[in-house]
Amino acid sequence: MAGSGERVVVLDDVSSGMPERLPADIPLIRGTSLDGEFVRRVLAEHAVTGVVHLAARKQVGESVEQPLRYYRENIGGLTTLLEAVVDAGVGRFVFSSSAAVYGNPPDVDLVPEDTPCAPVSPYGETKLAGEWLVRATGRAHGITTTSLRYFNVAGAASPELADTGVYNVIPMVFDRLTRGEAPRVFGTDHPTPDGTCVRDYIHVSDLAEAHLAAARRTAGSGTDLTVNIGRGEGVSVRELLDVIAEVTGDHRAPVVEPRRAGDAPRAVADARLAAKELGFTSRRGVREMVESAWAGWCLHHPEARRD
């Protein structure tokens, strides 16, 4: 956003963020969205005209174990933030949602936004409830709102900005390879062309561009929009592992394990609405995602390099 000429201020409690990743000329205000007076003060002092709300707990398994924490932080924090936004007269709001709102979508080639939502975890529930709250607040107070339902985010904008967690499929494979272990495949008997699950992966840099497009789209007033953010192309787990093998040079055969309960055979975004309403279309492919993620992984895990 800053690189595109937008004036930006960041509010973060730094519980999982890394302050050193922010450019030096972007203010970082440390605090929590659960503190309404604090948020009101930040909005006023920095003359904020629009909010992009990314802060949330986001681990599905953790949400099952700690539902109260997820509802308190994801919904409580959003409620407090929206109250401050209304009081400050901020007219633009972009909400970070998730394809987790769909739960296990029906067996269709592409999942459109009007697919019935049936989340299967407290995390997904908080994202769906968050969409409802954002939409209702926008309609009641004349705020332009956009909710972005991300599919599977991967890759890195630069090696220094790579994800350091091991929660998603690509870093999970990298982690196993680095430890000298074979990657795992959960089920090869799904009703898909090669028997493994099919997913929609989007590069994090494309996702950043989607946020910029959404923020600029909110220059109007009093309207709401909910859109999928994905590539609209499916990639199977086996196909993804083949790309990872090519990029890393580690071709060891994966270990096949039983299906995991609740894994949908296929979940691929219908991305046409984002193209129509935001003018946004993803530009980066799966190989670029894997290559950029691997460069970042090797920077943070030098032992993984295969020179």
mmCIF file of C-alpha atoms in Angstrom:
data_model
loop_
_atom_site.group_PDB
_atom_site.id
_atom_site.type_symbol
_atom_site.label_atom_id
_atom_site.label_comp_id
_atom_site.label_asym_id
_atom_site.label_seq_id
_atom_site.Cartn_x
_atom_site.Cartn_y
_atom_site.Cartn_z
ATOM 1 C CA MET A 1 0.000 0.000 0.000
ATOM 2 C CA ALA A 2 2.778 2.399 0.889
ATOM 3 C CA GLY A 3 4.563 1.519 -2.342
ATOM 4 C CA SER A 4 1.398 2.471 -4.215
ATOM 5 C CA GLY A 5 1.222 5.898 -2.633
ATOM 6 C CA GLU A 6 -1.171 5.211 0.233
ATOM 7 C CA ARG A 7 -0.462 6.706 3.653
ATOM 8 C CA VAL A 8 -0.363 3.846 6.152
ATOM 9 C CA VAL A 9 -0.274 3.418 9.922
ATOM 10 C CA VAL A 10 -0.096 -0.029 11.540
ATOM 11 C CA LEU A 11 -1.799 -0.993 14.810
ATOM 12 C CA ASP A 12 -0.614 -4.348 16.161
ATOM 13 C CA ASP A 13 -0.158 -6.002 19.542
ATOM 14 C CA VAL A 14 2.975 -7.728 18.137
ATOM 15 C CA SER A 15 1.906 -11.031 19.710
ATOM 16 C CA SER A 16 2.913 -12.795 16.513
ATOM 17 C CA GLY A 17 4.064 -9.938 14.303
ATOM 18 C CA MET A 18 7.659 -8.975 13.597
ATOM 19 C CA PRO A 19 8.149 -5.197 13.905
ATOM 20 C CA GLU A 20 11.465 -5.301 12.040
ATOM 21 C CA ARG A 21 9.573 -6.269 8.874
ATOM 22 C CA LEU A 22 7.883 -2.867 8.643
ATOM 23 C CA PRO A 23 9.582 -0.158 6.574
ATOM 24 C CA ALA A 24 11.127 2.459 8.836
ATOM 25 C CA ASP A 25 8.855 5.255 7.604
ATOM 26 C CA ILE A 26 5.593 3.458 8.502
ATOM 27 C CA PRO A 27 4.386 4.169 12.054
ATOM 28 C CA LEU A 28 3.790 1.122 14.262
ATOM 29 C CA ILE A 29 1.391 1.750 17.137
ATOM 30 C CA ARG A 30 1.550 -1.088 19.638
ATOM 31 C CA GLY A 31 -1.733 -2.054 21.222
ATOM 32 C CA THR A 32 -4.808 -4.226 20.863
ATOM 33 C CA SER A 33 -8.092 -3.874 19.006
ATOM 34 C CA LEU A 34 -9.753 -5.032 22.238
ATOM 35 C CA ASP A 35 -9.019 -1.598 23.757
ATOM 36 C CA GLY A 36 -11.668 0.724 22.329
ATOM 37 C CA GLU A 37 -10.334 3.997 23.738
ATOM 38 C CA PHE A 38 -6.873 3.209 22.445
ATOM 39 C CA VAL A 39 -8.230 2.458 18.959
ATOM 40 C CA ARG A 40 -10.286 5.689 18.937
ATOM 41 C CA ARG A 41 -7.185 7.668 19.849
ATOM 42 C CA VAL A 42 -5.132 6.098 17.046
ATOM 43 C CA LEU A 43 -7.871 6.711 14.462
ATOM 44 C CA ALA A 44 -8.122 10.363 15.498
ATOM 45 C CA GLU A 45 -4.408 11.117 15.860
ATOM 46 C CA HIS A 46 -3.613 9.676 12.417
ATOM 47 C CA ALA A 47 -6.735 10.986 10.651
ATOM 48 C CA VAL A 48 -7.584 7.485 9.456
ATOM 49 C CA THR A 49 -10.119 7.333 6.609
ATOM 50 C CA GLY A 50 -10.090 3.563 5.972
ATOM 51 C CA VAL A 51 -9.260 0.366 7.854
ATOM 52 C CA VAL A 52 -7.899 -2.961 6.609
ATOM 53 C CA HIS A 53 -8.530 -5.408 9.442
ATOM 54 C CA LEU A 54 -6.152 -8.380 9.381
ATOM 55 C CA ALA A 55 -5.703 -9.104 13.080
ATOM 56 C CA ALA A 56 -7.097 -12.484 14.204
ATOM 57 C CA ARG A 57 -6.224 -15.837 15.666
ATOM 58 C CA LYS A 58 -6.109 -18.203 12.694
ATOM 59 C CA GLN A 59 -5.140 -21.794 13.563
ATOM 60 C CA VAL A 60 -8.009 -24.217 13.015
ATOM 61 C CA GLY A 61 -6.816 -26.828 15.508
ATOM 62 C CA GLU A 62 -6.093 -24.232 18.168
ATOM 63 C CA SER A 63 -9.573 -22.802 17.690
ATOM 64 C CA VAL A 64 -11.104 -26.192 18.485
ATOM 65 C CA GLU A 65 -9.088 -26.321 21.708
ATOM 66 C CA GLN A 66 -9.599 -22.646 22.637
ATOM 67 C CA PRO A 67 -12.974 -21.518 21.241
ATOM 68 C CA LEU A 68 -13.485 -18.873 23.928
ATOM 69 C CA ARG A 69 -10.179 -17.226 23.075
ATOM 70 C CA TYR A 70 -11.037 -17.234 19.367
ATOM 71 C CA TYR A 71 -14.463 -15.690 19.879
ATOM 72 C CA ARG A 72 -13.082 -13.140 22.362
ATOM 73 C CA GLU A 73 -10.225 -11.982 20.147
ATOM 74 C CA ASN A 74 -11.690 -12.441 16.664
ATOM 75 C CA ILE A 75 -15.252 -11.295 17.339
ATOM 76 C CA GLY A 76 -14.693 -9.183 20.458
ATOM 77 C CA GLY A 77 -11.774 -7.369 18.864
ATOM 78 C CA LEU A 78 -13.730 -6.792 15.659
ATOM 79 C CA THR A 79 -16.734 -5.451 17.580
ATOM 80 C CA THR A 80 -14.592 -2.999 19.529
ATOM 81 C CA LEU A 81 -12.785 -1.895 16.381
ATOM 82 C CA LEU A 82 -16.042 -1.314 14.484
ATOM 83 C CA GLU A 83 -17.445 0.724 17.383
ATOM 84 C CA ALA A 84 -14.369 2.950 17.198
ATOM 85 C CA VAL A 85 -14.641 3.166 13.402
ATOM 86 C CA VAL A 86 -18.266 4.291 13.656
ATOM 87 C CA ASP A 87 -17.460 6.852 16.354
ATOM 88 C CA ALA A 88 -14.560 8.227 14.297
ATOM 89 C CA GLY A 89 -16.619 8.512 11.117
ATOM 90 C CA VAL A 90 -14.299 6.203 9.150
ATOM 91 C CA GLY A 91 -16.096 5.346 5.925
ATOM 92 C CA ARG A 92 -14.107 2.428 4.468
ATOM 93 C CA PHE A 93 -13.491 -1.029 5.926
ATOM 94 C CA VAL A 94 -11.828 -4.137 4.456
ATOM 95 C CA PHE A 95 -12.138 -7.380 6.412
ATOM 96 C CA SER A 96 -9.814 -10.368 6.212
ATOM 97 C CA SER A 97 -12.095 -13.399 5.917
ATOM 98 C CA SER A 98 -11.412 -16.961 4.804
ATOM 99 C CA ALA A 99 -12.641 -19.815 2.645
ATOM 100 C CA ALA A 100 -13.028 -21.590 6.001
ATOM 101 C CA VAL A 101 -16.515 -20.036 6.082
ATOM 102 C CA TYR A 102 -17.594 -22.642 3.512
ATOM 103 C CA GLY A 103 -16.562 -25.607 5.670
ATOM 104 C CA ASN A 104 -16.573 -28.584 3.320
ATOM 105 C CA PRO A 105 -18.053 -27.093 0.139
ATOM 106 C CA PRO A 106 -20.159 -29.193 -2.219
ATOM 107 C CA ASP A 107 -18.422 -31.238 -4.906
ATOM 108 C CA VAL A 108 -18.344 -28.563 -7.608
ATOM 109 C CA ASP A 109 -15.597 -27.405 -9.942
ATOM 110 C CA LEU A 110 -15.618 -23.857 -8.545
ATOM 111 C CA VAL A 111 -16.999 -22.486 -5.261
ATOM 112 C CA PRO A 112 -18.976 -19.249 -5.811
ATOM 113 C CA GLU A 113 -19.672 -16.705 -3.089
ATOM 114 C CA ASP A 114 -23.337 -17.725 -2.814
ATOM 115 C CA THR A 115 -22.377 -21.242 -1.724
ATOM 116 C CA PRO A 116 -24.080 -22.031 1.605
ATOM 117 C CA CYS A 117 -21.644 -21.410 4.464
ATOM 118 C CA ALA A 118 -21.205 -24.185 7.032
ATOM 119 C CA PRO A 119 -17.880 -23.705 8.848
ATOM 120 C CA VAL A 120 -16.516 -26.756 10.663
ATOM 121 C CA SER A 121 -14.269 -25.012 13.221
ATOM 122 C CA PRO A 122 -14.573 -22.129 15.687
ATOM 123 C CA TYR A 123 -12.046 -20.265 13.526
ATOM 124 C CA GLY A 124 -14.323 -20.525 10.484
ATOM 125 C CA GLU A 125 -17.317 -19.582 12.619
ATOM 126 C CA THR A 126 -15.616 -16.395 13.792
ATOM 127 C CA LYS A 127 -14.827 -15.436 10.208
ATOM 128 C CA LEU A 128 -18.413 -15.962 9.078
ATOM 129 C CA ALA A 129 -19.810 -14.095 12.079
ATOM 130 C CA GLY A 130 -17.251 -11.372 11.381
ATOM 131 C CA GLU A 131 -18.563 -10.979 7.842
ATOM 132 C CA TRP A 132 -22.120 -10.633 9.180
ATOM 133 C CA LEU A 133 -21.041 -8.027 11.705
ATOM 134 C CA VAL A 134 -19.021 -6.009 9.182
ATOM 135 C CA ARG A 135 -21.869 -6.068 6.660
ATOM 136 C CA ALA A 136 -24.531 -5.083 9.190
ATOM 137 C CA THR A 137 -22.401 -2.263 10.601
ATOM 138 C CA GLY A 138 -21.658 -0.929 7.148
ATOM 139 C CA ARG A 139 -25.304 -0.885 6.180
ATOM 140 C CA ALA A 140 -26.380 0.761 9.431
ATOM 141 C CA HIS A 141 -23.727 3.485 9.371
ATOM 142 C CA GLY A 142 -23.025 4.128 5.690
ATOM 143 C CA ILE A 143 -19.603 2.459 5.678
ATOM 144 C CA THR A 144 -18.357 0.836 2.482
ATOM 145 C CA THR A 145 -17.255 -2.693 3.426
ATOM 146 C CA THR A 146 -15.455 -5.490 1.627
ATOM 147 C CA SER A 147 -14.821 -9.000 2.976
ATOM 148 C CA LEU A 148 -12.117 -11.041 1.272
ATOM 149 C CA ARG A 149 -12.435 -14.820 1.510
ATOM 150 C CA TYR A 150 -8.875 -16.091 1.063
ATOM 151 C CA PHE A 151 -8.247 -19.589 -0.178
ATOM 152 C CA ASN A 152 -4.802 -21.202 0.403
ATOM 153 C CA VAL A 153 -2.137 -18.519 0.711
ATOM 154 C CA ALA A 154 1.448 -19.477 -0.156
ATOM 155 C CA GLY A 155 4.786 -18.026 -1.202
ATOM 156 C CA ALA A 156 6.725 -14.974 -0.081
ATOM 157 C CA ALA A 157 7.091 -11.467 -1.484
ATOM 158 C CA SER A 158 10.804 -11.705 -0.636
ATOM 159 C CA PRO A 159 12.893 -14.261 1.284
ATOM 160 C CA GLU A 160 13.112 -11.890 4.273
ATOM 161 C CA LEU A 161 9.302 -11.746 4.517
ATOM 162 C CA ALA A 162 8.729 -15.493 4.344
ATOM 163 C CA ASP A 163 6.341 -17.149 6.774
ATOM 164 C CA THR A 164 8.292 -18.613 9.674
ATOM 165 C CA GLY A 165 5.451 -20.837 10.917
ATOM 166 C CA VAL A 166 4.932 -24.489 10.020
ATOM 167 C CA TYR A 167 1.151 -24.549 9.763
ATOM 168 C CA ASN A 168 0.420 -24.747 6.035
ATOM 169 C CA VAL A 169 1.146 -27.500 3.543
ATOM 170 C CA ILE A 170 4.218 -26.058 1.774
ATOM 171 C CA PRO A 171 6.246 -25.196 4.907
ATOM 172 C CA MET A 172 5.109 -28.499 6.448
ATOM 173 C CA VAL A 173 6.670 -30.350 3.503
ATOM 174 C CA PHE A 174 9.812 -28.202 3.694
ATOM 175 C CA ASP A 175 10.088 -28.986 7.399
ATOM 176 C CA ARG A 176 9.922 -32.727 6.830
ATOM 177 C CA LEU A 177 12.443 -32.616 3.995
ATOM 178 C CA THR A 178 14.819 -30.531 6.111
ATOM 179 C CA ARG A 179 14.622 -33.174 8.854
ATOM 180 C CA GLY A 180 15.334 -35.931 6.335
ATOM 181 C CA GLU A 181 11.780 -37.254 6.334
ATOM 182 C CA ALA A 182 9.424 -37.948 3.457
ATOM 183 C CA PRO A 183 6.418 -35.685 2.924
ATOM 184 C CA ARG A 184 3.013 -37.061 3.872
ATOM 185 C CA VAL A 185 -0.108 -37.436 1.750
ATOM 186 C CA PHE A 186 -3.405 -37.875 3.578
ATOM 187 C CA GLY A 187 -5.468 -40.106 1.333
ATOM 188 C CA THR A 188 -5.017 -41.112 -2.291
ATOM 189 C CA ASP A 189 -8.564 -42.378 -2.747
ATOM 190 C CA HIS A 190 -10.442 -39.090 -3.021
ATOM 191 C CA PRO A 191 -12.770 -38.672 -6.039
ATOM 192 C CA THR A 192 -10.223 -36.518 -7.882
ATOM 193 C CA PRO A 193 -8.104 -37.233 -10.989
ATOM 194 C CA ASP A 194 -5.093 -38.523 -9.010
ATOM 195 C CA GLY A 195 -6.895 -39.436 -5.786
ATOM 196 C CA THR A 196 -5.433 -36.604 -3.686
ATOM 197 C CA CYS A 197 -7.196 -33.448 -2.469
ATOM 198 C CA VAL A 198 -7.393 -30.490 -4.857
ATOM 199 C CA ARG A 199 -6.949 -26.946 -3.549
ATOM 200 C CA ASP A 200 -6.692 -23.379 -4.827
ATOM 201 C CA TYR A 201 -3.367 -21.726 -3.940
ATOM 202 C CA ILE A 202 -2.754 -17.989 -4.212
ATOM 203 C CA HIS A 203 0.549 -16.148 -3.882
ATOM 204 C CA VAL A 204 0.762 -13.827 -0.889
ATOM 205 C CA SER A 205 1.871 -10.989 -3.193
ATOM 206 C CA ASP A 206 -1.317 -11.417 -5.217
ATOM 207 C CA LEU A 207 -3.250 -11.367 -1.948
ATOM 208 C CA ALA A 208 -1.574 -8.072 -1.029
ATOM 209 C CA GLU A 209 -2.632 -6.631 -4.383
ATOM 210 C CA ALA A 210 -6.194 -7.800 -3.726
ATOM 211 C CA HIS A 211 -6.201 -5.826 -0.468
ATOM 212 C CA LEU A 212 -5.019 -2.709 -2.268
ATOM 213 C CA ALA A 213 -7.733 -3.157 -4.904
ATOM 214 C CA ALA A 214 -10.361 -3.666 -2.178
ATOM 215 C CA ALA A 215 -9.211 -0.609 -0.227
ATOM 216 C CA ARG A 216 -9.424 1.562 -3.325
ATOM 217 C CA ARG A 217 -12.802 0.113 -4.272
ATOM 218 C CA THR A 218 -14.188 1.326 -0.929
ATOM 219 C CA ALA A 219 -13.827 4.952 -2.043
ATOM 220 C CA GLY A 220 -17.613 4.856 -2.577
ATOM 221 C CA SER A 221 -19.999 4.775 0.369
ATOM 222 C CA GLY A 222 -22.649 2.610 1.944
ATOM 223 C CA THR A 223 -22.174 -0.559 -0.120
ATOM 224 C CA ASP A 224 -20.902 -4.017 0.808
ATOM 225 C CA LEU A 225 -19.094 -6.723 -1.109
ATOM 226 C CA THR A 226 -17.927 -10.247 -0.272
ATOM 227 C CA VAL A 227 -15.527 -11.923 -2.705
ATOM 228 C CA ASN A 228 -13.350 -14.991 -3.028
ATOM 229 C CA ILE A 229 -9.620 -14.396 -3.424
ATOM 230 C CA GLY A 230 -8.022 -17.295 -5.266
ATOM 231 C CA ARG A 231 -6.706 -18.264 -8.677
ATOM 232 C CA GLY A 232 -9.722 -20.287 -9.757
ATOM 233 C CA GLU A 233 -7.396 -23.171 -10.620
ATOM 234 C CA GLY A 234 -7.090 -26.420 -8.734
ATOM 235 C CA VAL A 235 -3.815 -28.103 -7.830
ATOM 236 C CA SER A 236 -3.760 -31.568 -6.290
ATOM 237 C CA VAL A 237 -1.539 -32.472 -3.361
ATOM 238 C CA ARG A 238 0.391 -34.846 -5.622
ATOM 239 C CA GLU A 239 0.893 -32.124 -8.234
ATOM 240 C CA LEU A 240 2.062 -29.712 -5.523
ATOM 241 C CA LEU A 241 4.555 -32.274 -4.200
ATOM 242 C CA ASP A 242 5.912 -32.749 -7.729
ATOM 243 C CA VAL A 243 6.585 -29.008 -7.983
ATOM 244 C CA ILE A 244 8.200 -28.978 -4.538
ATOM 245 C CA ALA A 245 10.450 -31.886 -5.582
ATOM 246 C CA GLU A 246 11.566 -30.017 -8.695
ATOM 247 C CA VAL A 247 12.291 -26.812 -6.781
ATOM 248 C CA THR A 248 14.064 -28.386 -3.802
ATOM 249 C CA GLY A 249 15.794 -31.212 -5.701
ATOM 250 C CA ASP A 250 14.472 -33.679 -3.115
ATOM 251 C CA HIS A 251 12.498 -36.357 -4.946
ATOM 252 C CA ARG A 252 11.870 -38.811 -2.140
ATOM 253 C CA ALA A 253 8.514 -40.583 -2.424
ATOM 254 C CA PRO A 254 5.764 -39.356 -0.091
ATOM 255 C CA VAL A 255 4.336 -41.501 2.667
ATOM 256 C CA VAL A 256 0.655 -42.218 2.106
ATOM 257 C CA GLU A 257 -1.502 -42.053 5.220
ATOM 258 C CA PRO A 258 -5.279 -42.423 5.698
ATOM 259 C CA ARG A 259 -7.616 -39.583 4.852
ATOM 260 C CA ARG A 260 -8.121 -36.949 7.521
ATOM 261 C CA ALA A 261 -11.661 -36.554 8.766
ATOM 262 C CA GLY A 262 -13.372 -33.555 7.205
ATOM 263 C CA ASP A 263 -10.999 -33.040 4.268
ATOM 264 C CA ALA A 264 -13.023 -31.922 1.247
ATOM 265 C CA PRO A 265 -11.890 -33.629 -1.972
ATOM 266 C CA ARG A 266 -11.905 -30.332 -3.879
ATOM 267 C CA ALA A 267 -12.084 -26.653 -2.893
ATOM 268 C CA VAL A 268 -11.329 -24.189 -5.684
ATOM 269 C CA ALA A 269 -12.498 -20.576 -5.790
ATOM 270 C CA ASP A 270 -14.790 -19.099 -8.364
ATOM 271 C CA ALA A 271 -12.696 -15.953 -8.770
ATOM 272 C CA ARG A 272 -14.821 -14.123 -11.333
ATOM 273 C CA LEU A 273 -16.535 -11.737 -8.920
ATOM 274 C CA ALA A 274 -13.210 -10.327 -7.687
ATOM 275 C CA ALA A 275 -12.215 -9.698 -11.297
ATOM 276 C CA LYS A 276 -15.520 -7.963 -12.016
ATOM 277 C CA GLU A 277 -15.869 -5.896 -8.840
ATOM 278 C CA LEU A 278 -12.244 -5.245 -7.860
ATOM 279 C CA GLY A 279 -10.498 -5.527 -11.193
ATOM 280 C CA PHE A 280 -8.290 -8.092 -9.481
ATOM 281 C CA THR A 281 -6.896 -11.246 -11.071
ATOM 282 C CA SER A 282 -4.035 -13.272 -9.616
ATOM 283 C CA ARG A 283 -0.862 -13.221 -11.714
ATOM 284 C CA ARG A 284 1.514 -15.693 -10.062
ATOM 285 C CA GLY A 285 1.525 -19.460 -10.495
ATOM 286 C CA VAL A 286 2.187 -22.362 -8.152
ATOM 287 C CA ARG A 287 5.824 -22.767 -9.162
ATOM 288 C CA GLU A 288 6.509 -19.130 -8.267
ATOM 289 C CA MET A 289 4.809 -19.698 -4.917
ATOM 290 C CA VAL A 290 6.972 -22.720 -4.168
ATOM 291 C CA GLU A 291 10.202 -21.114 -5.397
ATOM 292 C CA SER A 292 9.660 -17.971 -3.314
ATOM 293 C CA ALA A 293 8.637 -19.982 -0.250
ATOM 294 C CA TRP A 294 11.714 -22.209 -0.603
ATOM 295 C CA ALA A 295 14.038 -19.197 -0.893
ATOM 296 C CA GLY A 296 12.529 -17.825 2.307
ATOM 297 C CA TRP A 297 12.703 -21.197 4.050
ATOM 298 C CA CYS A 298 16.387 -21.570 3.193
ATOM 299 C CA LEU A 299 17.142 -18.067 4.455
ATOM 300 C CA HIS A 300 15.572 -18.885 7.825
ATOM 301 C CA HIS A 301 16.758 -22.539 7.846
ATOM 302 C CA PRO A 302 20.281 -22.556 6.354
ATOM 303 C CA GLU A 303 20.573 -26.276 7.029
ATOM 304 C CA ALA A 304 17.957 -26.892 4.320
ATOM 305 C CA ARG A 305 20.074 -25.480 1.478
ATOM 306 C CA ARG A 306 21.091 -27.902 -1.237
ATOM 307 C CA ASP A 307 23.866 -25.987 -3.047
#
